[in-house]
Each structure stands twice: as structure tokens, then as C-alpha cells.
PDB file of C-alpha atoms and ligand atoms in Angstrom:
ATOM      1  CA  MET X 347    -209.516 -81.681 -51.348  1.00 55.00           C
ATOM      2  CA  ALA X 348    -208.764 -81.241 -54.919  1.00 66.00           C
ATOM      3  CA  GLN X 349    -205.676 -79.486 -55.869  1.00 72.00           C
ATOM      4  CA  ASN X 350    -207.325 -76.769 -57.583  1.00 81.00           C
ATOM      5  CA  GLN X 351    -209.519 -75.872 -55.018  1.00 82.00           C
ATOM      6  CA  ALA X 352    -206.786 -75.816 -52.405  1.00 80.00           C
ATOM      7  CA  TYR X 353    -205.050 -73.532 -54.713  1.00 88.00           C
ATOM      8  CA  ASP X 354    -208.046 -71.410 -55.233  1.00 92.00           C
ATOM      9  CA  ARG X 355    -208.604 -70.772 -51.394  1.00 93.00           C
ATOM     10  CA  ILE X 356    -205.196 -70.352 -50.714  1.00 95.00           C
ATOM     11  CA  ARG X 357    -204.412 -67.784 -53.611  1.00 95.00           C
ATOM     12  CA  ALA X 358    -207.439 -66.027 -52.111  1.00 96.00           C
ATOM     13  CA  ASN X 359    -206.544 -65.886 -48.615  1.00 97.00           C
ATOM     14  CA  LEU X 360    -202.912 -64.912 -49.811  1.00 96.00           C
ATOM     15  CA  ASP X 361    -204.598 -61.750 -51.430  1.00 96.00           C
ATOM     16  CA  ARG X 362    -206.011 -60.699 -48.251  1.00 97.00           C
ATOM     17  CA  VAL X 363    -202.686 -61.124 -46.398  1.00 98.00           C
ATOM     18  CA  GLU X 364    -200.805 -59.153 -48.980  1.00 98.00           C
ATOM     19  CA  MET X 365    -203.328 -56.466 -48.768  1.00 98.00           C
ATOM     20  CA  ARG X 366    -203.202 -56.254 -45.092  1.00 98.00           C
ATOM     21  CA  ILE X 367    -199.395 -56.199 -45.194  1.00 98.00           C
ATOM     22  CA  LEU X 368    -199.668 -53.604 -47.706  1.00 98.00           C
ATOM     23  CA  ARG X 369    -201.788 -51.264 -45.499  1.00 98.00           C
ATOM     24  CA  ALA X 370    -199.774 -52.027 -42.530  1.00 98.00           C
ATOM     25  CA  CYS X 371    -196.698 -50.854 -44.246  1.00 98.00           C
ATOM     26  CA  ALA X 372    -198.245 -47.765 -45.611  1.00 98.00           C
ATOM     27  CA  ARG X 373    -199.309 -47.020 -41.949  1.00 98.00           C
ATOM     28  CA  ALA X 374    -195.876 -47.322 -40.651  1.00 98.00           C
ATOM     29  CA  GLN X 375    -194.435 -45.657 -43.882  1.00 98.00           C
ATOM     30  CA  ARG X 376    -192.423 -48.675 -44.743  1.00 98.00           C
ATOM     31  CA  ASP X 377    -191.432 -50.227 -48.083  1.00 98.00           C
ATOM     32  CA  ARG X 378    -193.191 -53.558 -48.538  1.00 98.00           C
ATOM     33  CA  ASP X 379    -189.912 -55.012 -49.408  1.00 97.00           C
ATOM     34  CA  GLU X 380    -188.886 -54.598 -45.857  1.00 98.00           C
ATOM     35  CA  VAL X 381    -191.151 -57.312 -44.769  1.00 98.00           C
ATOM     36  CA  THR X 382    -190.519 -60.918 -45.662  1.00 98.00           C
ATOM     37  CA  LEU X 383    -193.971 -63.093 -45.447  1.00 98.00           C
ATOM     38  CA  VAL X 384    -192.884 -66.485 -44.088  1.00 98.00           C
ATOM     39  CA  ALA X 385    -195.877 -69.048 -44.859  1.00 98.00           C
ATOM     40  CA  VAL X 386    -196.039 -71.328 -41.835  1.00 98.00           C
ATOM     41  CA  THR X 387    -196.740 -74.660 -43.302  1.00 96.00           C
ATOM     42  CA  LYS X 388    -196.787 -76.883 -40.068  1.00 95.00           C
ATOM     43  CA  THR X 389    -199.622 -79.655 -39.944  1.00 93.00           C
ATOM     44  CA  ARG X 390    -200.197 -78.738 -43.831  1.00 94.00           C
ATOM     45  CA  THR X 391    -200.071 -81.088 -46.708  1.00 92.00           C
ATOM     46  CA  LEU X 392    -197.493 -81.303 -49.711  1.00 91.00           C
ATOM     47  CA  GLY X 393    -200.389 -80.193 -51.796  1.00 91.00           C
ATOM     48  CA  GLU X 394    -200.915 -77.082 -49.765  1.00 93.00           C
ATOM     49  CA  VAL X 395    -197.281 -76.289 -49.811  1.00 93.00           C
ATOM     50  CA  ILE X 396    -197.338 -76.623 -53.495  1.00 91.00           C
ATOM     51  CA  ALA X 397    -200.599 -74.631 -54.108  1.00 91.00           C
ATOM     52  CA  ALA X 398    -198.916 -71.721 -52.043  1.00 93.00           C
ATOM     53  CA  HIS X 399    -195.565 -71.982 -54.072  1.00 91.00           C
ATOM     54  CA  GLY X 400    -197.868 -71.807 -56.992  1.00 89.00           C
ATOM     55  CA  SER X 401    -199.276 -68.501 -55.566  1.00 90.00           C
ATOM     56  CA  SER X 402    -195.595 -67.408 -55.717  1.00 89.00           C
ATOM     57  CA  LEU X 403    -194.765 -67.712 -51.921  1.00 93.00           C
ATOM     58  CA  ARG X 404    -191.051 -68.538 -51.439  1.00 94.00           C
ATOM     59  CA  HIS X 405    -190.592 -68.581 -47.639  1.00 97.00           C
ATOM     60  CA  PHE X 406    -191.782 -71.347 -45.642  1.00 97.00           C
ATOM     61  CA  GLY X 407    -191.623 -72.025 -41.967  1.00 98.00           C
ATOM     62  CA  GLU X 408    -191.915 -75.405 -40.131  1.00 97.00           C
ATOM     63  CA  ASN X 409    -191.370 -75.850 -36.309  1.00 95.00           C
ATOM     64  CA  ARG X 410    -190.136 -79.601 -36.210  1.00 97.00           C
ATOM     65  CA  VAL X 411    -187.263 -80.792 -38.301  1.00 97.00           C
ATOM     66  CA  GLU X 412    -189.037 -83.906 -38.959  1.00 96.00           C
ATOM     67  CA  ASP X 413    -191.992 -82.162 -41.170  1.00 94.00           C
ATOM     68  CA  LEU X 414    -189.057 -80.128 -42.781  1.00 93.00           C
ATOM     69  CA  GLU X 415    -187.250 -83.168 -43.765  1.00 94.00           C
ATOM     70  CA  ALA X 416    -190.382 -85.192 -44.697  1.00 92.00           C
ATOM     71  CA  LYS X 417    -191.443 -82.177 -47.250  1.00 90.00           C
ATOM     72  CA  LEU X 418    -187.982 -81.565 -48.782  1.00 87.00           C
ATOM     73  CA  PRO X 419    -187.329 -84.496 -51.263  1.00 85.00           C
ATOM     74  CA  HIS X 420    -190.907 -84.177 -52.557  1.00 85.00           C
ATOM     75  CA  LEU X 421    -190.484 -80.466 -53.182  1.00 84.00           C
ATOM     76  CA  ARG X 422    -187.393 -80.647 -54.921  1.00 81.00           C
ATOM     77  CA  GLN X 423    -188.836 -83.099 -57.425  1.00 82.00           C
ATOM     78  CA  SER X 424    -191.975 -81.122 -57.951  1.00 82.00           C
ATOM     79  CA  LEU X 425    -190.468 -77.685 -58.063  1.00 80.00           C
ATOM     80  CA  GLY X 426    -187.447 -78.410 -59.718  1.00 74.00           C
ATOM     81  CA  GLN X 427    -184.950 -75.542 -59.428  1.00 74.00           C
ATOM     82  CA  ASP X 428    -187.603 -72.768 -58.197  1.00 83.00           C
ATOM     83  CA  LEU X 429    -186.995 -74.051 -54.254  1.00 85.00           C
ATOM     84  CA  PRO X 430    -188.287 -71.739 -51.777  1.00 92.00           C
ATOM     85  CA  LEU X 431    -186.422 -71.011 -48.590  1.00 95.00           C
ATOM     86  CA  TRP X 432    -186.932 -72.693 -45.393  1.00 96.00           C
ATOM     87  CA  HIS X 433    -187.319 -71.321 -42.018  1.00 98.00           C
ATOM     88  CA  MET X 434    -186.996 -73.264 -38.830  1.00 98.00           C
ATOM     89  CA  ILE X 435    -189.363 -71.615 -36.376  1.00 98.00           C
ATOM     90  CA  GLY X 436    -189.774 -74.118 -33.412  1.00 97.00           C
ATOM     91  CA  HIS X 437    -187.696 -75.292 -30.465  1.00 97.00           C
ATOM     92  CA  ILE X 438    -184.753 -77.439 -31.611  1.00 97.00           C
ATOM     93  CA  GLN X 439    -183.629 -80.286 -29.326  1.00 96.00           C
ATOM     94  CA  SER X 440    -179.703 -80.321 -29.224  1.00 93.00           C
ATOM     95  CA  ARG X 441    -179.685 -83.963 -30.690  1.00 96.00           C
ATOM     96  CA  LYS X 442    -181.250 -82.564 -33.680  1.00 97.00           C
ATOM     97  CA  ALA X 443    -179.127 -79.476 -34.308  1.00 97.00           C
ATOM     98  CA  ALA X 444    -177.069 -81.253 -37.079  1.00 97.00           C
ATOM     99  CA  ARG X 445    -180.415 -82.116 -38.898  1.00 97.00           C
ATOM    100  CA  VAL X 446    -181.529 -78.423 -38.870  1.00 98.00           C
ATOM    101  CA  VAL X 447    -178.320 -77.198 -40.064  1.00 98.00           C
ATOM    102  CA  ALA X 448    -178.815 -79.556 -43.155  1.00 96.00           C
ATOM    103  CA  ALA X 449    -182.385 -78.704 -43.844  1.00 95.00           C
ATOM    104  CA  ALA X 450    -182.936 -75.002 -43.028  1.00 96.00           C
ATOM    105  CA  ASP X 451    -181.963 -71.737 -44.695  1.00 96.00           C
ATOM    106  CA  LEU X 452    -182.788 -69.505 -41.978  1.00 98.00           C
ATOM    107  CA  ILE X 453    -183.117 -70.662 -37.945  1.00 98.00           C
ATOM    108  CA  HIS X 454    -185.461 -68.275 -35.910  1.00 98.00           C
ATOM    109  CA  SER X 455    -185.276 -70.246 -32.828  1.00 98.00           C
ATOM    110  CA  VAL X 456    -181.593 -70.457 -31.465  1.00 98.00           C
ATOM    111  CA  ASP X 457    -182.715 -69.979 -27.560  1.00 97.00           C
ATOM    112  CA  SER X 458    -179.492 -70.843 -25.914  1.00 97.00           C
ATOM    113  CA  MET X 459    -175.668 -70.114 -26.209  1.00 98.00           C
ATOM    114  CA  ARG X 460    -175.357 -73.900 -25.788  1.00 97.00           C
ATOM    115  CA  LEU X 461    -177.390 -74.702 -28.926  1.00 98.00           C
ATOM    116  CA  ALA X 462    -175.546 -71.799 -30.749  1.00 98.00           C
ATOM    117  CA  ARG X 463    -172.396 -73.473 -30.016  1.00 98.00           C
ATOM    118  CA  ARG X 464    -173.675 -76.619 -31.518  1.00 98.00           C
ATOM    119  CA  LEU X 465    -175.274 -75.520 -34.663  1.00 98.00           C
ATOM    120  CA  ASP X 466    -171.989 -73.715 -35.196  1.00 98.00           C
ATOM    121  CA  ARG X 467    -170.148 -76.534 -34.966  1.00 98.00           C
ATOM    122  CA  PHE X 468    -172.402 -78.619 -37.418  1.00 98.00           C
ATOM    123  CA  ALA X 469    -172.559 -75.631 -39.854  1.00 98.00           C
ATOM    124  CA  GLN X 470    -168.682 -75.632 -39.710  1.00 98.00           C
ATOM    125  CA  GLU X 471    -168.472 -79.466 -40.302  1.00 97.00           C
ATOM    126  CA  ALA X 472    -170.937 -78.809 -43.424  1.00 95.00           C
ATOM    127  CA  GLU X 473    -168.887 -76.059 -44.594  1.00 95.00           C
ATOM    128  CA  ARG X 474    -171.677 -73.610 -44.342  1.00 95.00           C
ATOM    129  CA  VAL X 475    -172.326 -70.228 -42.821  1.00 97.00           C
ATOM    130  CA  VAL X 476    -175.835 -70.665 -41.246  1.00 98.00           C
ATOM    131  CA  PRO X 477    -177.910 -67.131 -40.667  1.00 98.00           C
ATOM    132  CA  VAL X 478    -179.865 -67.482 -37.282  1.00 98.00           C
ATOM    133  CA  LEU X 479    -181.963 -65.232 -35.131  1.00 98.00           C
ATOM    134  CA  LEU X 480    -182.218 -65.441 -31.451  1.00 98.00           C
ATOM    135  CA  GLN X 481    -185.435 -66.274 -29.767  1.00 98.00           C
ATOM    136  CA  CYS X 482    -185.863 -63.890 -26.927  1.00 97.00           C
ATOM    137  CA  ASN X 483    -188.636 -63.701 -24.392  1.00 96.00           C
ATOM    138  CA  VAL X 484    -189.527 -60.048 -23.707  1.00 94.00           C
ATOM    139  CA  SER X 485    -193.058 -60.517 -22.141  1.00 88.00           C
ATOM    140  CA  GLY X 486    -192.235 -61.701 -18.848  1.00 79.00           C
ATOM    141  CA  GLU X 487    -194.667 -64.329 -19.092  1.00 79.00           C
ATOM    142  CA  VAL X 488    -193.524 -68.006 -18.077  1.00 71.00           C
ATOM    143  CA  ALA X 489    -192.405 -68.867 -21.712  1.00 73.00           C
ATOM    144  CA  LYS X 490    -190.835 -72.461 -22.134  1.00 77.00           C
ATOM    145  CA  TYR X 491    -187.966 -71.054 -24.658  1.00 91.00           C
ATOM    146  CA  GLY X 492    -185.855 -68.159 -25.573  1.00 95.00           C
ATOM    147  CA  PHE X 493    -183.255 -65.829 -23.926  1.00 97.00           C
ATOM    148  CA  ASP X 494    -184.636 -63.827 -20.987  1.00 96.00           C
ATOM    149  CA  ALA X 495    -184.893 -60.258 -22.124  1.00 96.00           C
ATOM    150  CA  ALA X 496    -187.888 -59.057 -20.054  1.00 94.00           C
ATOM    151  CA  THR X 497    -186.373 -56.713 -17.611  1.00 94.00           C
ATOM    152  CA  PRO X 498    -183.519 -54.152 -17.775  1.00 94.00           C
ATOM    153  CA  LEU X 499    -181.357 -56.441 -15.476  1.00 95.00           C
ATOM    154  CA  ALA X 500    -182.184 -59.585 -17.978  1.00 95.00           C
ATOM    155  CA  ILE X 501    -181.003 -57.429 -20.985  1.00 96.00           C
ATOM    156  CA  ASP X 502    -177.572 -56.466 -19.434  1.00 96.00           C
ATOM    157  CA  ALA X 503    -177.003 -59.870 -18.517  1.00 97.00           C
ATOM    158  CA  LEU X 504    -178.041 -60.958 -22.172  1.00 97.00           C
ATOM    159  CA  GLU X 505    -175.388 -58.581 -23.763  1.00 96.00           C
ATOM    160  CA  ALA X 506    -172.685 -60.017 -21.660  1.00 96.00           C
ATOM    161  CA  GLU X 507    -173.927 -63.715 -22.422  1.00 97.00           C
ATOM    162  CA  LEU X 508    -173.977 -62.989 -26.197  1.00 98.00           C
ATOM    163  CA  ALA X 509    -170.636 -61.537 -26.544  1.00 96.00           C
ATOM    164  CA  ASP X 510    -169.262 -65.016 -27.475  1.00 96.00           C
ATOM    165  CA  LEU X 511    -171.337 -65.197 -30.551  1.00 97.00           C
ATOM    166  CA  GLU X 512    -168.532 -63.045 -32.268  1.00 97.00           C
ATOM    167  CA  SER X 513    -166.384 -66.136 -32.080  1.00 97.00           C
ATOM    168  CA  LEU X 514    -168.952 -68.514 -33.703  1.00 98.00           C
ATOM    169  CA  THR X 515    -167.776 -67.814 -37.202  1.00 97.00           C
ATOM    170  CA  HIS X 516    -170.016 -70.254 -38.946  1.00 98.00           C
ATOM    171  CA  LEU X 517    -173.387 -68.498 -37.472  1.00 98.00           C
ATOM    172  CA  ASP X 518    -174.410 -65.208 -39.228  1.00 98.00           C
ATOM    173  CA  VAL X 519    -176.488 -63.485 -36.701  1.00 98.00           C
ATOM    174  CA  ARG X 520    -179.081 -61.474 -38.465  1.00 98.00           C
ATOM    175  CA  GLY X 521    -181.519 -60.670 -35.399  1.00 98.00           C
ATOM    176  CA  ILE X 522    -183.962 -61.645 -33.076  1.00 98.00           C
ATOM    177  CA  MET X 523    -187.360 -63.265 -32.766  1.00 98.00           C
ATOM    178  CA  THR X 524    -190.121 -63.722 -30.296  1.00 97.00           C
ATOM    179  CA  MET X 525    -193.470 -65.452 -29.698  1.00 94.00           C
ATOM    180  CA  ALA X 526    -195.892 -62.997 -28.260  1.00 90.00           C
ATOM    181  CA  PRO X 527    -198.434 -64.178 -25.841  1.00 89.00           C
ATOM    182  CA  ILE X 528    -201.954 -65.293 -27.231  1.00 88.00           C
ATOM    183  CA  VAL X 529    -204.100 -62.021 -26.982  1.00 88.00           C
ATOM    184  CA  THR X 530    -207.521 -61.445 -28.256  1.00 91.00           C
ATOM    185  CA  ASP X 531    -206.763 -57.726 -29.060  1.00 95.00           C
ATOM    186  CA  PRO X 532    -203.968 -57.537 -31.268  1.00 95.00           C
ATOM    187  CA  GLU X 533    -203.262 -54.059 -29.660  1.00 96.00           C
ATOM    188  CA  ASP X 534    -202.400 -56.247 -26.460  1.00 94.00           C
ATOM    189  CA  ALA X 535    -199.152 -57.528 -28.288  1.00 95.00           C
ATOM    190  CA  ARG X 536    -197.978 -54.192 -29.219  1.00 97.00           C
ATOM    191  CA  PRO X 537    -195.826 -53.542 -26.165  1.00 96.00           C
ATOM    192  CA  VAL X 538    -194.258 -56.763 -26.541  1.00 96.00           C
ATOM    193  CA  PHE X 539    -193.119 -55.750 -30.371  1.00 97.00           C
ATOM    194  CA  VAL X 540    -191.757 -52.584 -28.918  1.00 97.00           C
ATOM    195  CA  ARG X 541    -189.926 -54.149 -26.221  1.00 97.00           C
ATOM    196  CA  LEU X 542    -188.468 -56.687 -28.993  1.00 97.00           C
ATOM    197  CA  ARG X 543    -187.314 -53.838 -31.060  1.00 98.00           C
ATOM    198  CA  GLU X 544    -185.898 -51.833 -28.161  1.00 97.00           C
ATOM    199  CA  VAL X 545    -183.840 -54.883 -27.088  1.00 97.00           C
ATOM    200  CA  ARG X 546    -182.474 -55.423 -30.735  1.00 97.00           C
ATOM    201  CA  ASP X 547    -181.460 -51.823 -30.679  1.00 97.00           C
ATOM    202  CA  ARG X 548    -179.571 -52.358 -27.454  1.00 97.00           C
ATOM    203  CA  LEU X 549    -177.835 -55.527 -28.890  1.00 97.00           C
ATOM    204  CA  ARG X 550    -176.921 -53.446 -32.034  1.00 97.00           C
ATOM    205  CA  ASP X 551    -175.101 -50.983 -29.887  1.00 96.00           C
ATOM    206  CA  ALA X 552    -173.553 -53.400 -27.563  1.00 96.00           C
ATOM    207  CA  LEU X 553    -172.512 -56.153 -30.035  1.00 97.00           C
ATOM    208  CA  PRO X 554    -171.580 -54.658 -33.549  1.00 95.00           C
ATOM    209  CA  PHE X 555    -170.220 -57.766 -34.906  1.00 93.00           C
ATOM    210  CA  SER X 556    -173.574 -58.088 -36.546  1.00 94.00           C
ATOM    211  CA  ASP X 557    -175.974 -55.664 -37.930  1.00 93.00           C
ATOM    212  CA  TRP X 558    -179.042 -57.244 -36.077  1.00 97.00           C
ATOM    213  CA  GLN X 559    -181.357 -56.135 -39.013  1.00 96.00           C
ATOM    214  CA  ASP X 560    -184.297 -58.509 -38.481  1.00 98.00           C
ATOM    215  CA  LEU X 561    -187.179 -58.529 -36.293  1.00 98.00           C
ATOM    216  CA  SER X 562    -189.117 -61.706 -36.540  1.00 98.00           C
ATOM    217  CA  MET X 563    -192.246 -61.062 -34.793  1.00 98.00           C
ATOM    218  CA  GLY X 564    -196.114 -61.298 -35.430  1.00 97.00           C
ATOM    219  CA  MET X 565    -198.393 -64.168 -36.507  1.00 97.00           C
ATOM    220  CA  THR X 566    -201.987 -64.566 -38.037  1.00 97.00           C
ATOM    221  CA  ASP X 567    -203.772 -62.728 -34.990  1.00 96.00           C
ATOM    222  CA  ASP X 568    -201.123 -59.803 -34.859  1.00 97.00           C
ATOM    223  CA  PHE X 569    -198.889 -59.373 -37.877  1.00 98.00           C
ATOM    224  CA  GLU X 570    -200.233 -56.016 -38.639  1.00 98.00           C
ATOM    225  CA  VAL X 571    -199.360 -54.705 -35.310  1.00 98.00           C
ATOM    226  CA  ALA X 572    -195.998 -56.531 -35.687  1.00 98.00           C
ATOM    227  CA  ILE X 573    -195.111 -54.567 -39.023  1.00 98.00           C
ATOM    228  CA  GLU X 574    -195.927 -51.157 -37.567  1.00 98.00           C
ATOM    229  CA  GLU X 575    -193.510 -51.855 -34.972  1.00 98.00           C
ATOM    230  CA  GLY X 576    -190.844 -52.791 -37.295  1.00 98.00           C
ATOM    231  CA  ALA X 577    -191.098 -56.685 -38.109  1.00 98.00           C
ATOM    232  CA  THR X 578    -189.094 -57.658 -41.238  1.00 98.00           C
ATOM    233  CA  LEU X 579    -190.112 -61.279 -40.892  1.00 98.00           C
ATOM    234  CA  VAL X 580    -193.967 -62.283 -40.202  1.00 98.00           C
ATOM    235  CA  ARG X 581    -194.716 -65.964 -39.813  1.00 98.00           C
ATOM    236  CA  ILE X 582    -198.075 -66.761 -40.656  1.00 98.00           C
ATOM    237  CA  GLY X 583    -200.027 -69.958 -40.715  1.00 98.00           C
ATOM    238  CA  ARG X 584    -203.781 -69.613 -40.437  1.00 97.00           C
ATOM    239  CA  ALA X 585    -204.498 -66.469 -42.305  1.00 97.00           C
ATOM    240  CA  ILE X 586    -203.005 -68.423 -45.523  1.00 97.00           C
ATOM    241  CA  PHE X 587    -204.076 -71.931 -45.023  1.00 96.00           C
ATOM    242  CA  GLY X 588    -207.349 -71.672 -42.596  1.00 94.00           C
ATOM    243  CA  PRO X 589    -207.567 -73.199 -39.105  1.00 92.00           C
ATOM    244  CA  ARG X 590    -205.379 -76.061 -37.871  1.00 87.00           C
ATOM    245  CA  ASN X 591    -206.887 -79.359 -36.730  1.00 77.00           C
ATOM    246  CA  GLU X 592    -204.998 -79.331 -33.434  1.00 62.00           C
TER     247      GLU X 592
HETATM  248  C1  PLP S 107    -197.493 -71.941 -35.579  1.00 58.85           C
HETATM  249  C2  PLP S 107    -196.513 -71.020 -35.686  1.00 58.85           C
HETATM  250  C3  PLP S 107    -196.583 -69.746 -36.426  1.00 58.85           C
HETATM  251  C4  PLP S 107    -197.899 -69.505 -37.071  1.00 58.85           C
HETATM  252  O1  PLP S 107    -198.860 -69.257 -36.548  1.00 58.85           O
HETATM  253  P1  PLP S 107    -200.495 -68.794 -37.080  1.00 58.85           P
HETATM  254  O2  PLP S 107    -201.281 -68.391 -35.994  1.00 58.85           O
HETATM  255  O3  PLP S 107    -201.049 -70.023 -37.822  1.00 58.85           O
HETATM  256  O4  PLP S 107    -200.105 -67.712 -37.954  1.00 58.85           O
HETATM  257  C5  PLP S 107    -195.657 -68.587 -36.121  1.00 58.85           C
HETATM  258  N1  PLP S 107    -194.506 -68.857 -35.484  1.00 58.85           N
HETATM  259  C6  PLP S 107    -194.143 -69.995 -34.910  1.00 58.85           C
HETATM  260  C7  PLP S 107    -193.342 -70.159 -34.017  1.00 58.85           C
HETATM  261  C8  PLP S 107    -195.018 -70.986 -34.997  1.00 58.85           C
HETATM  262  O5  PLP S 107    -195.122 -72.299 -33.948  1.00 58.85           O
END
């Protein structure tokens, strides 16, 4: 597709997404500034990413480090100084932890203490402090990844398990993230988002070494409900770029 066609389509989609974000913020009496839109560029071409950047998006998310690494050098060349921030949102294999530290600006998907320790070690070697979120499974459905936070007992255990994060001084723990189950009615995701916010509030009380500010929740099908329930980061792909060929 011609670059200017891609640009027009993405800009029109983005206008609609932006309007929906504004309305959700208004319903929840929140400032638009409290919500960061992360455009999820997995499977998208470089041209689409550049078009999105041209429509003033500055936060992009990928779920595989290979895809991030493939896009970065080209973007550095075509965007010059005005580089976006990259969010790593997918599962991280431990042997790729160093590459994620090198490529990502914020990691949403820290899903075990083992991975946290590894990321901290590589961040130390790189002389960086890396902002991270902890991926939590709050829905109780059998999810592949994430800290178990689905029951009161699990949350008690989680508080104890996460106490060691304080000693990982090269990670800046900003909050938590979840993947809600796929639902047809976005209202069905609401209890999951409420639960995530409650887990965040518990961790904030129990582990005051961080402010636990961020809640990364909500995607194309449910981001408005997520914003109403306190999301500070929404991760949106299809509503901006169209359906994925998967
Ligand atoms: C793909 C993906 C998204 C975006 O999904 P859409 O339905 O395209 O909005 C958000 N978060 C994660 C972790 C993803 O892998």
C-alpha cells in the first residue's frame, strides 16, 4: 500500500481511538494526560510505524524482541532525533533478557522473580535503571504467563515473593500489567480490570519502595472499560492499524 494511503488510514483510525479515549476519561473524570496510548506494532511494516509516528504517536509496543531489534535501526535513520519510546509487552525468554534490556524503554511483561533478577543484572551491566511492570494473572483462567494474583491467598503469597524486588536496584518498578481474557462484551473484562487495580493498591500498601503508579490494561476490544477502571497505559493494535493477518 502506498505510504500516503497508509498514513491517511492510520490517522483516521487514530482520530477515532483518541475520541474514544477522551470520552472514557470524561466518564471517569480523569485527565487525558493520565493515560498513555501505546500503539502495538507487532506484524506491522516499518512504513506503518513511520505513518503512526507521523500522526504524532510516540509510544510503540512489540511482543517479540526480534521485531523490536529489526525496526530500531531503520527508525533511527528515518526519524532522526525524534525517537519514540519502545514498550516490550510480550513474554521474555530468559536467554533474551539482555537484548530486551538493550532495546526496550519500558518492560511490561516481567512475569517471574527469576526474570526480574536477570533483567536487573543486565541493566546493571549496561549501567541503566530499567522501568518495568509486573505481569499479573488476576482472572483465574489458566494463563500461560504472569504472577498468580487470582485469589486472596495468591495475593498474600505474591506480596511476600515480591519483597525481594527492593534489592534489585537497577529495576524501577512502576506498576503492574495484565492480559484480560478475550471476551465479546467489553463489560465482561471490567471485573478483571477492577481486580488488577485492587492488586496494585495492595502492593502499594505492602511494598512502599515503589509508588506502583502504573496499570497497563486494555486493548482494542476493551480499552474504554480499562480506562474507566484506572488504566494508565492502554496497548492498542487493531483499532489503529486494522486487522492483523494471523
Ligand atoms: C497484540 C497485543 C496487544 C494489542 O492487541 P489489539 O487487540 O490489536 O489491540 C496488546 N497487548 C499485548 C500483550 C499484545 O500482544
